[in-house]
Amino acid sequence: MTKQISFNLFEMNTVGHISHGLWVHPENNRHRFNDLDFWIEEAKLLEEGLFDSVFLADVVGAYDGYRAGPETALREGVQIPSNDPLLVIPAMAAVTKHLGFAATFSTTYEPPFAFARRASTLDHLTKGRFGWNIVTSYLPNAARNFGLDDEIAHDDRYAIADEYLDVLYKLWEGSWDDDAVIRDRDNRVYTDPSKVRYINHRGEFYRVAGPHLSEPSLQRTPVLFQAGSSPRGKAFAAKHAEAVFVGGSTLEQYRTNVADIRRLADENGRGGAHIKAFASAVIIVDKDRESAEAKAEEFRRRSSAEGYLAHAGGGGIDLAAYPKNALIADILAAENKQGRDNSANNRRYPPGATVGEALETLTRFDRNPFYVAGSPGDVADAVERWVAETDLDGFNLRQFLTPGSAENFIEYVVPELQRRGLYRTKYEESTLRERLFGLGNQRLFPEHPGARYRGGANLDGASLDGANLDGANLDERAEA
Ligand SMILES: Cc1cc2nc3c(=O)[nH]c(=O)nc-3n(C[C@H](O)[C@H](O)[C@H](O)COP(=O)(O)O)c2cc1C
């Protein structure tokens, strides 16, 4: 059977996510992102277009590394103002039945217990359509918003994330049995306490007693997305992620990265096929190639190089502060010497490039490895070729205009992909995990590390049968 290709709309609850400067376009609705109707209209459109999900990015700080302050980001609307991605999901869920919702939340700044409940709530309200993009966050300003003087070092953030996930799995998978809630009116028992337990987690970074406050949702653990590209990030993905965003500067690098992640997952005993691989797709389509190219030219004209630089500078180097012929590698080496964490920048900037070359690359959307501006046939050819040659499972569609980019994709590309058997013609399943892995797969696969806590296995928790209802016993039990 031909492999059907997944498409998510790449979104953010903000005015300018990654297509900087285009908020000024007269047909762009981005300025309406504070308005619930904006999200409701988008959800309806994406479900009509049979998208897999809307994928909401997020950051928890301002991009203030460029020209030593947030002024450019503010002026250009670069991910500020921005709102919480989780809060628009229930409204979108209310007007759809199938569309998935993958939202970003960072493991670095807010402890896991409250997030566990928020995620379970969303999985309940969406009837099993919630996914979580796990990030460890990269903005220095984010660290300063949460009481730190500077960012926690890159690999340490992943160590924290590892334990964070462990706590969540205990809460989501281990704390409640499926049949805990019995709603027995006659005997006045809502939940059978013998089927709910403390988790008593005591680790290096967190101490969490539990029990989880939400009863099990359809998926329990939301579908786990992740985009690590460093060695530590890839190892994290191979352990936890069910869907990964791979990057690269060429098609060949994408192929290698997809193969790497599947191999690492295999080595972890998870089965490479149990990880779906996604890439960003930069697509500008119209009825024919000429019209699409004209549209691309217009987007180029209205793009803001300053906006792109503010975005790139948020993670670390302020390119405006260096001469055009300076080598990026030298700048990174000098900054590393001063103790700056430039691990994210090592990958963001082209290796071996000068500042001038990096500026050129960073300010041009058509430099993305998957970039196509063309007719429906051109786009479908590129999608088909990339999937065949890289083993990718799907794409996050970048927006230039909202709702124009999604509308164009649905009008022109979807029918062409459907004609080729590469895109669904109706939704078959309703939970997000089943969408990715097939009907019947609502829950984590048994070999996933989260599954080891099922039924209370591998927990230090005691079940809450009458005698143990007093949480004050917790410390004694944990110490025992
Ligand atoms: C498609 C995609 C989406 C991402 N979305 C976010 C995001 O919303 N918020 C964030 O802090 N980082 C985001 N990232 C960055 C990743 O979480 C990660 O930090 C980055 O890919 C570098 O990998 P590393 O952490 O292993 O060094 C995204 C990356 C990709 C490729």
Short mmCIF file of N, CA, C and O and ligand atoms in Angstrom, two decimals, residues 10 12 17 55-59 104 133-138 154 157-158 226-234 245-247 279-280 343-344 347 396, ligand 1:
data_model
loop_
_atom_site.label_atom_id
_atom_site.label_comp_id
_atom_site.label_asym_id
_atom_site.label_seq_id
_atom_site.Cartn_x
_atom_site.Cartn_y
_atom_site.Cartn_z
N PHE A 10 1.94 24.23 10.93
CA PHE A 10 2.92 24.77 11.89
C PHE A 10 2.40 26.12 12.37
O PHE A 10 2.23 27.04 11.57
N MET A 12 1.73 29.01 15.91
CA MET A 12 2.16 29.51 17.20
C MET A 12 1.15 30.54 17.62
O MET A 12 0.61 31.26 16.75
N HIS A 17 5.49 33.86 13.73
CA HIS A 17 6.17 32.65 14.20
C HIS A 17 7.51 32.50 13.49
O HIS A 17 8.56 32.71 14.08
N PHE A 55 -0.03 22.16 14.94
CA PHE A 55 1.16 22.01 15.78
C PHE A 55 1.55 23.38 16.30
O PHE A 55 1.95 24.26 15.54
N LEU A 56 1.44 23.57 17.61
CA LEU A 56 1.66 24.90 18.20
C LEU A 56 3.04 24.97 18.85
O LEU A 56 3.31 24.29 19.85
N ALA A 57 3.89 25.81 18.30
CA ALA A 57 5.20 26.05 18.90
C ALA A 57 5.03 26.98 20.10
O ALA A 57 3.97 27.56 20.32
N ASP A 58 6.09 27.12 20.89
CA ASP A 58 6.02 28.07 22.01
C ASP A 58 7.41 28.40 22.54
O ASP A 58 8.31 27.57 22.50
N VAL A 59 7.57 29.62 23.00
CA VAL A 59 8.76 29.99 23.77
C VAL A 59 8.27 30.75 25.00
O VAL A 59 7.16 31.28 25.01
N THR A 104 3.45 22.78 22.35
CA THR A 104 4.79 22.80 22.95
C THR A 104 4.72 23.20 24.41
O THR A 104 4.00 24.13 24.77
N ASN A 133 4.67 18.58 22.34
CA ASN A 133 6.01 18.77 21.79
C ASN A 133 6.95 19.10 22.96
O ASN A 133 6.86 20.18 23.53
N ILE A 134 7.80 18.16 23.28
CA ILE A 134 8.67 18.32 24.46
C ILE A 134 9.87 19.19 24.07
O ILE A 134 10.63 18.84 23.17
N VAL A 135 10.01 20.32 24.74
CA VAL A 135 11.20 21.14 24.50
C VAL A 135 11.87 21.46 25.83
O VAL A 135 11.23 21.44 26.89
N THR A 136 13.16 21.76 25.75
CA THR A 136 13.88 22.14 26.97
C THR A 136 14.15 23.64 26.98
O THR A 136 14.72 24.14 27.93
N SER A 137 13.74 24.32 25.92
CA SER A 137 13.83 25.79 25.78
C SER A 137 15.25 26.29 25.57
O SER A 137 16.19 25.75 26.13
N TYR A 138 15.34 27.34 24.76
CA TYR A 138 16.68 27.84 24.44
C TYR A 138 16.91 29.32 24.69
O TYR A 138 18.01 29.81 24.52
N HIS A 154 23.00 23.02 28.28
CA HIS A 154 22.20 22.24 27.34
C HIS A 154 21.96 20.80 27.79
O HIS A 154 20.82 20.34 27.92
N ARG A 157 19.83 20.36 30.83
CA ARG A 157 18.39 20.52 30.58
C ARG A 157 17.77 19.19 30.16
O ARG A 157 16.66 18.85 30.54
N TYR A 158 18.52 18.43 29.37
CA TYR A 158 17.99 17.12 28.95
C TYR A 158 17.95 16.13 30.13
O TYR A 158 17.06 15.28 30.20
N GLN A 226 9.07 15.49 19.61
CA GLN A 226 10.32 16.09 20.08
C GLN A 226 11.18 16.42 18.88
O GLN A 226 11.01 15.84 17.81
N ALA A 227 12.11 17.37 19.07
CA ALA A 227 12.89 17.82 17.92
C ALA A 227 14.38 17.93 18.23
O ALA A 227 15.07 18.76 17.65
N GLY A 228 14.86 17.11 19.12
CA GLY A 228 16.28 17.20 19.47
C GLY A 228 17.17 16.88 18.27
O GLY A 228 16.90 15.93 17.54
N SER A 229 18.21 17.66 18.09
CA SER A 229 19.11 17.34 16.97
C SER A 229 20.54 17.15 17.45
O SER A 229 21.38 16.64 16.72
N SER A 230 20.85 17.55 18.70
CA SER A 230 22.18 17.29 19.26
C SER A 230 22.27 15.79 19.60
O SER A 230 21.24 15.11 19.64
N PRO A 231 23.48 15.29 19.87
CA PRO A 231 23.57 13.88 20.28
C PRO A 231 22.68 13.59 21.50
O PRO A 231 21.97 12.59 21.55
N ARG A 232 22.69 14.49 22.48
CA ARG A 232 21.86 14.28 23.68
C ARG A 232 20.37 14.36 23.32
O ARG A 232 19.55 13.60 23.83
N GLY A 233 20.05 15.29 22.41
CA GLY A 233 18.66 15.45 21.99
C GLY A 233 18.16 14.23 21.22
O GLY A 233 17.02 13.79 21.39
N LYS A 234 19.02 13.68 20.38
CA LYS A 234 18.62 12.49 19.61
C LYS A 234 18.44 11.28 20.54
O LYS A 234 17.52 10.48 20.35
N PHE A 245 10.94 15.69 14.92
CA PHE A 245 11.22 16.61 13.83
C PHE A 245 12.68 16.50 13.51
O PHE A 245 13.51 16.77 14.37
N VAL A 246 12.97 16.09 12.30
CA VAL A 246 14.37 16.01 11.93
C VAL A 246 14.73 17.26 11.14
O VAL A 246 13.89 17.89 10.51
N GLY A 247 16.01 17.60 11.21
CA GLY A 247 16.48 18.76 10.47
C GLY A 247 17.62 18.34 9.57
O GLY A 247 17.93 17.15 9.45
N ALA A 279 9.35 16.72 8.98
CA ALA A 279 10.25 17.82 8.62
C ALA A 279 9.41 19.05 8.33
O ALA A 279 8.21 18.95 8.06
N SER A 280 10.04 20.21 8.38
CA SER A 280 9.33 21.43 7.99
C SER A 280 9.22 21.49 6.48
O SER A 280 10.18 21.18 5.78
N SER A 343 25.33 25.64 22.11
CA SER A 343 25.04 24.38 21.44
C SER A 343 23.94 24.54 20.40
O SER A 343 23.99 23.94 19.34
N ALA A 344 22.93 25.36 20.70
CA ALA A 344 21.85 25.52 19.72
C ALA A 344 22.37 26.26 18.49
O ALA A 344 22.05 25.91 17.35
N ARG A 347 24.19 24.56 15.51
CA ARG A 347 23.41 23.94 14.44
C ARG A 347 22.62 24.97 13.64
O ARG A 347 22.27 24.74 12.51
N ASN A 396 5.50 19.48 8.71
CA ASN A 396 4.85 20.64 9.31
C ASN A 396 4.82 21.73 8.25
O ASN A 396 5.89 22.17 7.80
C1 LIG B 1 10.04 21.73 13.83
C2 LIG B 1 10.66 22.21 15.10
C3 LIG B 1 9.87 22.84 16.05
C4 LIG B 1 10.42 23.32 17.23
N1 LIG B 1 9.63 23.98 18.09
C5 LIG B 1 10.17 24.52 19.20
C6 LIG B 1 9.37 25.29 20.07
O1 LIG B 1 8.19 25.51 19.82
N2 LIG B 1 9.93 25.80 21.18
C7 LIG B 1 11.25 25.59 21.50
O2 LIG B 1 11.68 26.05 22.55
N3 LIG B 1 12.05 24.86 20.66
C8 LIG B 1 11.54 24.35 19.54
N4 LIG B 1 12.35 23.65 18.68
C9 LIG B 1 13.77 23.44 19.03
C10 LIG B 1 13.98 22.03 19.55
O3 LIG B 1 13.23 21.80 20.71
C11 LIG B 1 15.46 21.76 19.84
O4 LIG B 1 15.92 22.58 20.89
C12 LIG B 1 16.32 22.01 18.62
O5 LIG B 1 15.84 21.24 17.56
C13 LIG B 1 17.81 21.72 18.90
O6 LIG B 1 18.01 20.41 19.35
P1 LIG B 1 18.82 20.14 20.67
O7 LIG B 1 18.00 20.68 21.81
O8 LIG B 1 18.97 18.65 20.76
O9 LIG B 1 20.11 20.85 20.59
C14 LIG B 1 11.81 23.16 17.49
C15 LIG B 1 12.61 22.53 16.53
C16 LIG B 1 12.06 22.08 15.35
C17 LIG B 1 12.97 21.44 14.33
#
